[in-house]
């Protein structure tokens, strides 16, 4: 419908078809009301004006409600992420493969699910995601060699049962021999294990070497200067499952920040406008 | 799956270096249950060695590995293979070590899903000699 039919036909202009009765009515008697009605008919020609109209029509309460809804979605997502971190024991339970050093198993853009549970010690053949000190980008490679010494160490701040053990130690020689040569746990070797007991038996220091499947040499060249081995603290997690290709979205968002902003903008818009 | 390991020479000075030659006979299509089903993209097979020394309670070293893609010949018949990677110990723990255990394991890489690490049943234990070899070439 041409724009000027609302305002009335321009003088001297002949129409082929009869103008819609509504327009005619307005033309005859009443003064053209500026405001909604006019905008309403114009909006049929320009649909995006309709949407802006909707937003304006929402009163303040509804707007706040939508914002709160949005906040709730974001919080739930964060909670799920934190929950995943707890369950897997890894600080970053889902990572995207960035390089081709593990082809043909993993390609750039594949998504990996990691766990980093203390109960599972690192063993050769496992695919491990680690960070080199001083660099933030994690690397996905396979463990080639490990050397581990199991330790029986004494916690510095022993718990409730420690006095019992101390007393037993004086009485029973087997306990004595067991405790012989036991060192204090270093900050390095103690993990969130036995807290009450006062002593802990655990997988001790593991040092390991990695290599990418697609690389000809091991990773010593990648490590920090003077560093020959990796340790547990460098590990982000071990790959337990994977999904191909999906991580490409993350890579695109990183390489083309405009794409990231566009996605976020569209998401925000969708949530705000969705009136359910 | 079977593997046979034969023949080895002794370690070297400073850090013990072991030389091993081995044979592997492996048959992946195991009659009824084939490992290569619709969701298996590849198998990463590796031969690892496990032993214990005075310095370290547990040592594991990968000597050799291979990627077997779906569609490749599933039978491995390797003879007189040399280790792909240098078998260095962290220290001098190989000399006279009575018990070096060889195991074949593989990592199943699916098209999508869980990545299991399977250890082959059966292993071979071999002792290392007490002396160092200086003259034998590898």
Coordinates of C-alpha atoms in Angstrom, one line a residue:
Chain A
X1 CA 0.0 0.0 0.0
X2 CA 1.6 3.2 -0.9
X3 CA 2.6 5.5 1.9
X4 CA 0.6 8.5 1.0
X5 CA -2.7 6.6 1.1
X6 CA -2.9 7.3 4.8
X7 CA -2.5 11.0 4.4
X8 CA -4.8 11.1 1.5
X9 CA -4.3 11.0 -2.2
X10 CA -2.2 13.9 -3.6
X11 CA -4.4 16.3 -5.5
X12 CA -4.9 15.5 -9.1
X13 CA -3.8 12.0 -8.9
X14 CA -6.1 9.3 -10.3
X15 CA -6.3 6.0 -8.7
X16 CA -6.9 2.8 -10.6
X17 CA -8.4 1.0 -7.7
X18 CA -10.5 2.3 -4.9
X19 CA -8.5 3.3 -1.9
X20 CA -9.1 1.2 1.2
X21 CA -12.1 2.5 3.0
X22 CA -10.2 3.3 6.2
X23 CA -7.9 5.7 4.5
X24 CA -10.8 7.4 2.9
X25 CA -12.6 7.8 6.1
X26 CA -9.7 9.6 7.6
X27 CA -9.4 11.8 4.7
X28 CA -13.0 12.9 4.8
X29 CA -13.6 14.2 8.2
X30 CA -11.2 13.7 11.0
X31 CA -8.0 15.3 11.5
X32 CA -5.1 13.1 11.0
X33 CA -4.0 12.0 14.4
X34 CA -0.3 12.0 14.9
X35 CA 0.7 9.1 16.9
X36 CA 0.1 5.5 17.1
X37 CA -2.6 4.9 14.5
X38 CA -0.6 6.5 11.8
X39 CA 2.5 4.7 12.8
X40 CA 0.5 1.5 12.9
X41 CA -0.5 1.6 9.3
X42 CA 2.9 2.7 8.2
X43 CA 4.5 -0.2 10.1
X44 CA 2.8 -2.7 7.8
X45 CA 5.1 -1.5 5.1
X46 CA 8.2 -1.6 7.4
X47 CA 8.1 -4.6 9.7
X48 CA 11.0 -3.7 11.9
X49 CA 9.2 -0.6 13.1
X50 CA 6.6 -3.1 14.4
X51 CA 9.3 -4.7 16.6
X52 CA 10.4 -1.4 18.0
X53 CA 6.9 -0.7 18.8
X54 CA 6.6 -3.9 20.8
X55 CA 9.6 -3.0 22.9
X56 CA 8.2 0.4 23.6
X57 CA 4.9 -1.0 24.5
X58 CA 6.4 -3.2 27.1
X59 CA 6.1 -1.4 30.3
X60 CA 9.0 -1.1 32.7
X61 CA 8.0 -4.1 34.8
X62 CA 8.1 -6.4 31.9
X63 CA 11.4 -5.1 30.9
X64 CA 12.9 -5.8 34.3
X65 CA 11.3 -9.3 34.2
X66 CA 13.0 -10.0 30.9
X67 CA 16.3 -8.8 32.2
X68 CA 16.0 -11.0 35.2
X69 CA 15.1 -14.0 33.0
X70 CA 18.2 -13.3 31.1
X71 CA 20.3 -13.1 34.2
X72 CA 18.9 -16.4 35.4
X73 CA 19.9 -18.1 32.2
X74 CA 23.4 -16.8 32.5
X75 CA 23.6 -17.9 36.1
X76 CA 22.4 -21.4 35.4
X77 CA 24.9 -21.7 32.6
X78 CA 27.7 -20.7 34.9
X79 CA 26.5 -23.1 37.6
X80 CA 26.5 -26.0 35.2
X81 CA 30.0 -25.1 34.1
X82 CA 31.2 -25.0 37.7
X83 CA 29.5 -28.2 38.4
X84 CA 31.3 -29.8 35.5
X85 CA 34.6 -28.5 36.9
X86 CA 33.9 -30.2 40.2
X87 CA 32.8 -33.5 38.7
X88 CA 35.7 -33.8 36.3
X89 CA 38.3 -32.3 38.7
X90 CA 39.6 -30.2 35.8
X91 CA 39.8 -26.4 35.6
X92 CA 38.7 -26.5 32.0
X93 CA 36.6 -29.6 31.4
X94 CA 36.0 -28.8 27.7
X95 CA 38.7 -27.7 25.3
X96 CA 39.0 -27.1 21.6
X97 CA 41.9 -28.6 19.7
X98 CA 43.8 -25.7 18.1
X99 CA 46.6 -27.4 16.2
X100 CA 47.1 -30.4 13.9
X101 CA 49.7 -32.1 16.0
X102 CA 47.4 -34.9 17.0
X103 CA 46.2 -35.8 13.5
X104 CA 44.7 -38.0 12.3
X105 CA 43.0 -38.6 15.6
X106 CA 42.1 -35.0 16.3
X107 CA 41.8 -32.1 13.9
X108 CA 41.7 -28.4 14.5
X109 CA 38.2 -27.6 15.8
X110 CA 37.5 -30.8 17.6
X111 CA 36.1 -30.6 21.1
X112 CA 37.6 -32.6 23.9
X113 CA 36.1 -33.6 27.3
X114 CA 38.6 -33.8 30.0
X115 CA 38.9 -35.2 33.5
X116 CA 41.7 -34.6 36.0
X117 CA 40.8 -36.8 38.9
X118 CA 43.5 -37.4 41.5
X119 CA 42.4 -41.0 41.7
X120 CA 43.5 -41.6 38.1
X121 CA 47.2 -41.4 37.9
X122 CA 48.9 -40.3 34.7
X123 CA 49.9 -43.3 32.6
X124 CA 51.6 -43.6 29.2
X125 CA 49.5 -43.5 26.2
X126 CA 47.0 -41.1 27.7
X127 CA 46.1 -38.0 25.8
X128 CA 46.9 -35.1 28.1
X129 CA 46.1 -31.4 27.9
X130 CA 48.8 -29.4 29.6
X131 CA 50.0 -25.8 30.0
X132 CA 53.6 -24.9 29.8
X133 CA 54.7 -22.4 32.5
X134 CA 54.5 -18.9 31.3
X135 CA 52.2 -19.7 28.4
X136 CA 48.5 -19.6 28.4
X137 CA 47.6 -21.8 25.5
X138 CA 47.2 -25.4 26.5
X139 CA 48.6 -28.2 24.3
X140 CA 47.0 -31.5 23.5
X141 CA 49.6 -34.4 23.2
X142 CA 50.1 -37.9 24.3
X143 CA 52.2 -39.1 27.2
X144 CA 55.4 -40.9 26.1
X145 CA 57.3 -41.6 29.3
X146 CA 56.6 -41.4 33.0
X147 CA 58.8 -41.8 36.1
X148 CA 57.0 -41.9 39.4
X149 CA 58.0 -42.3 43.0
X150 CA 55.3 -43.2 45.4
X151 CA 55.5 -41.4 48.6
X152 CA 54.3 -41.9 52.1
X153 CA 54.4 -38.5 53.7
X154 CA 53.5 -36.8 56.9
X155 CA 51.1 -33.9 56.7
X156 CA 52.5 -30.7 58.3
X157 CA 49.3 -30.0 60.1
X158 CA 48.1 -33.4 61.2
X159 CA 44.5 -33.9 62.1
X160 CA 42.7 -35.6 65.0
X161 CA 44.1 -39.1 64.6
X162 CA 47.6 -38.0 64.5
X163 CA 48.2 -38.3 68.3
X164 CA 46.8 -41.8 68.1
X165 CA 49.3 -42.7 65.4
X166 CA 52.2 -41.1 67.3
X167 CA 51.3 -43.2 70.3
X168 CA 51.0 -46.4 68.3
X169 CA 54.3 -45.7 66.7
X170 CA 56.0 -45.8 70.0
X171 CA 54.3 -49.1 71.0
X172 CA 54.3 -51.1 67.8
X173 CA 57.5 -51.7 65.9
X174 CA 55.8 -52.4 62.5
X175 CA 54.3 -49.0 62.6
X176 CA 57.7 -47.7 63.5
X177 CA 59.4 -49.2 60.5
X178 CA 56.6 -48.0 58.3
X179 CA 57.1 -44.5 59.5
X180 CA 60.9 -44.6 59.2
X181 CA 62.2 -42.3 56.6
X182 CA 58.8 -40.7 56.2
X183 CA 59.3 -37.2 55.2
X184 CA 57.0 -34.3 55.7
X185 CA 54.7 -33.8 52.7
X186 CA 55.9 -30.9 50.6
X187 CA 53.3 -28.5 49.3
X188 CA 54.2 -30.1 46.0
X189 CA 53.1 -33.6 46.9
X190 CA 50.0 -33.1 48.9
X191 CA 46.7 -32.9 47.2
X192 CA 43.3 -32.6 48.5
X193 CA 43.3 -36.0 50.0
X194 CA 43.3 -37.3 53.6
X195 CA 42.8 -34.3 55.8
X196 CA 41.8 -35.9 59.1
X197 CA 44.3 -38.7 59.2
X198 CA 47.5 -36.8 59.5
X199 CA 49.4 -38.8 57.0
X200 CA 48.7 -39.7 53.4
X201 CA 49.7 -42.4 51.0
X202 CA 49.4 -41.2 47.5
X203 CA 50.8 -41.3 44.0
X204 CA 53.9 -39.2 44.5
X205 CA 55.7 -37.0 42.2
X206 CA 55.2 -38.0 38.6
X207 CA 57.4 -36.5 35.9
X208 CA 56.4 -37.2 32.4
X209 CA 57.3 -36.5 28.8
X210 CA 54.8 -35.9 26.0
X211 CA 54.8 -36.0 22.2
X212 CA 52.2 -35.2 19.6
X213 CA 51.2 -38.1 17.4
X214 CA 51.8 -36.1 14.3
X215 CA 55.2 -34.7 15.4
X216 CA 58.4 -36.4 14.7
X217 CA 60.1 -35.5 18.0
X218 CA 59.0 -35.3 21.6
X219 CA 58.0 -32.1 23.3
X220 CA 61.2 -31.2 25.1
X221 CA 61.8 -28.4 22.6
X222 CA 58.5 -26.9 23.6
X223 CA 59.0 -26.9 27.3
X224 CA 60.4 -24.0 29.2
X225 CA 64.2 -23.5 29.0
X226 CA 65.9 -26.0 31.3
X227 CA 62.7 -27.9 31.9
X228 CA 63.0 -31.6 30.9
X229 CA 59.8 -33.0 32.3
X230 CA 56.2 -32.0 32.9
X231 CA 54.5 -32.4 36.3
X232 CA 51.0 -32.9 37.6
X233 CA 50.6 -29.2 38.2
X234 CA 51.0 -28.5 34.5
X235 CA 48.1 -30.8 33.6
X236 CA 44.7 -29.3 32.8
X237 CA 43.2 -32.7 32.2
X238 CA 43.2 -36.0 30.4
X239 CA 41.0 -36.5 27.3
X240 CA 38.2 -39.0 27.9
X241 CA 35.8 -38.2 25.1
X242 CA 35.6 -36.1 22.0
X243 CA 33.2 -34.6 19.5
X244 CA 34.5 -33.6 16.1
X245 CA 34.2 -30.2 14.4
X246 CA 31.9 -28.4 16.9
X247 CA 34.8 -26.4 18.3
X248 CA 35.2 -24.5 15.0
X249 CA 32.7 -22.0 16.4
X250 CA 35.0 -21.1 19.2
X251 CA 38.0 -20.8 16.9
X252 CA 35.9 -18.5 14.6
X253 CA 34.9 -16.4 17.5
X254 CA 38.5 -16.0 18.5
X255 CA 39.9 -15.2 15.1
X256 CA 37.1 -12.9 14.1
X257 CA 36.0 -10.9 17.1
X258 CA 33.3 -9.2 15.0
X259 CA 31.7 -12.6 14.6
X260 CA 31.7 -13.1 18.4
X261 CA 30.0 -9.7 19.0
X262 CA 27.5 -10.5 16.3
X263 CA 26.6 -13.8 17.9
X264 CA 26.3 -12.3 21.4
X265 CA 24.2 -9.4 20.1
X266 CA 21.8 -11.7 18.4
X267 CA 21.5 -13.9 21.4
X268 CA 20.8 -11.0 23.7
X269 CA 18.3 -9.6 21.3
X270 CA 16.5 -12.9 21.0
X271 CA 16.3 -13.4 24.8
X272 CA 15.0 -9.9 25.4
X273 CA 12.4 -10.0 22.7
X274 CA 11.1 -13.5 23.4
X275 CA 8.1 -12.7 25.4
X276 CA 7.3 -16.0 27.1
Chain B
X1 CA 46.7 -60.5 20.2
X2 CA 50.1 -61.8 20.8
X3 CA 53.4 -60.2 21.1
X4 CA 56.9 -61.7 21.3
X5 CA 59.9 -59.8 22.4
X6 CA 63.3 -61.2 21.8
X7 CA 66.9 -60.0 21.8
X8 CA 68.2 -57.0 23.5
X9 CA 71.5 -55.5 24.3
X10 CA 72.6 -53.8 27.4
X11 CA 72.4 -50.2 28.6
X12 CA 74.9 -47.4 28.3
X13 CA 76.5 -45.1 30.7
X14 CA 75.3 -41.9 32.5
X15 CA 71.7 -42.6 32.0
X16 CA 70.9 -46.1 31.1
X17 CA 69.8 -46.6 27.6
X18 CA 68.2 -49.8 26.6
X19 CA 68.2 -51.3 23.2
X20 CA 65.4 -53.7 22.4
X21 CA 64.3 -55.5 19.2
X22 CA 61.0 -57.1 19.1
X23 CA 58.4 -58.9 17.1
X24 CA 54.7 -58.2 17.2
X25 CA 52.0 -60.4 15.9
X26 CA 48.6 -58.9 16.2
X27 CA 45.3 -59.8 14.8
X28 CA 42.7 -57.1 15.3
X29 CA 39.8 -58.8 13.6
X30 CA 39.1 -61.2 16.3
X31 CA 36.5 -63.5 14.8
X32 CA 33.2 -62.4 16.0
X33 CA 34.0 -59.2 17.7
X34 CA 35.8 -56.7 15.4
X35 CA 37.3 -53.7 17.1
X36 CA 36.8 -51.6 14.0
X37 CA 33.0 -51.0 14.2
X38 CA 31.1 -48.1 12.7
X39 CA 32.3 -45.7 15.4
X40 CA 36.0 -46.4 15.3
X41 CA 38.1 -43.9 13.3
X42 CA 41.5 -45.3 14.2
X43 CA 43.5 -47.3 16.6
X44 CA 46.6 -45.8 18.2
X45 CA 48.7 -48.9 19.1
X46 CA 51.8 -48.6 21.2
X47 CA 54.3 -50.9 22.9
X48 CA 55.2 -49.8 26.3
X49 CA 57.6 -51.0 28.9
X50 CA 57.1 -50.9 32.6
X51 CA 59.6 -51.4 35.3
X52 CA 60.7 -50.3 38.7
X53 CA 64.0 -48.9 39.9
X54 CA 65.6 -47.7 43.1
X55 CA 65.0 -44.1 42.2
X56 CA 61.5 -44.4 40.9
X57 CA 58.8 -46.9 42.0
X58 CA 57.2 -46.9 38.6
X59 CA 58.5 -46.1 35.2
X60 CA 56.7 -46.5 31.9
X61 CA 58.3 -45.8 28.5
X62 CA 56.7 -46.1 25.1
X63 CA 59.0 -47.8 22.7
X64 CA 57.0 -47.9 19.6
X65 CA 53.7 -46.7 18.3
X66 CA 51.6 -46.9 15.2
X67 CA 48.4 -45.4 13.9
X68 CA 46.0 -47.9 12.3
X69 CA 43.3 -46.2 10.4
X70 CA 40.0 -47.8 9.6
X71 CA 40.5 -49.6 6.3
X72 CA 44.2 -50.4 6.9
X73 CA 45.3 -53.9 7.0
X74 CA 44.2 -55.0 10.5
X75 CA 46.9 -57.6 10.9
X76 CA 50.2 -56.6 12.3
X77 CA 53.1 -58.8 11.5
X78 CA 56.3 -57.1 12.5
X79 CA 59.6 -58.8 12.9
X80 CA 62.9 -57.5 14.2
X81 CA 61.6 -54.1 14.9
X82 CA 63.8 -51.6 16.6
X83 CA 62.3 -49.2 19.1
X84 CA 61.1 -46.0 17.6
X85 CA 62.0 -43.9 20.7
X86 CA 65.2 -44.0 22.7
X87 CA 64.7 -46.1 25.8
X88 CA 66.3 -43.9 28.4
X89 CA 65.9 -44.5 32.1
X90 CA 65.9 -41.6 34.5
X91 CA 69.1 -42.7 36.1
X92 CA 70.8 -46.0 36.1
X93 CA 68.0 -48.3 36.8
X94 CA 68.2 -50.6 33.8
X95 CA 71.4 -52.3 34.6
X96 CA 70.7 -55.6 36.1
X97 CA 67.0 -54.9 36.3
X98 CA 65.3 -58.2 36.7
X99 CA 61.9 -57.4 35.5
X100 CA 61.1 -55.3 32.5
X101 CA 57.6 -55.9 31.4
X102 CA 56.4 -55.3 27.8
X103 CA 52.8 -54.6 27.2
X104 CA 50.9 -53.8 24.0
X105 CA 48.1 -51.3 24.4
X106 CA 45.9 -49.3 22.2
X107 CA 43.8 -46.1 22.3
X108 CA 40.5 -46.4 20.4
X109 CA 39.7 -43.1 18.7
X110 CA 36.0 -43.0 17.8
X111 CA 34.3 -40.8 15.3
X112 CA 32.7 -39.2 18.3
X113 CA 32.4 -40.4 21.9
X114 CA 34.5 -41.8 24.6
X115 CA 38.3 -42.5 24.1
X116 CA 39.1 -45.8 25.8
X117 CA 42.6 -46.9 26.5
X118 CA 42.8 -50.7 26.4
X119 CA 45.7 -52.8 27.6
X120 CA 46.3 -56.0 25.8
X121 CA 46.0 -59.1 27.8
X122 CA 49.3 -60.9 28.2
X123 CA 52.7 -59.3 28.7
X124 CA 56.2 -60.4 28.4
X125 CA 58.8 -59.9 31.2
X126 CA 62.5 -59.7 30.4
X127 CA 65.5 -59.1 32.5
X128 CA 68.3 -56.7 31.5
X129 CA 71.9 -57.8 31.8
X130 CA 74.2 -56.7 34.5
X131 CA 76.9 -55.2 32.3
X132 CA 77.1 -52.4 29.8
X133 CA 77.7 -52.9 26.2
X134 CA 80.1 -50.5 24.6
X135 CA 81.0 -52.0 21.3
X136 CA 77.8 -53.4 19.9
X137 CA 76.3 -51.2 17.2
X138 CA 72.6 -50.7 17.0

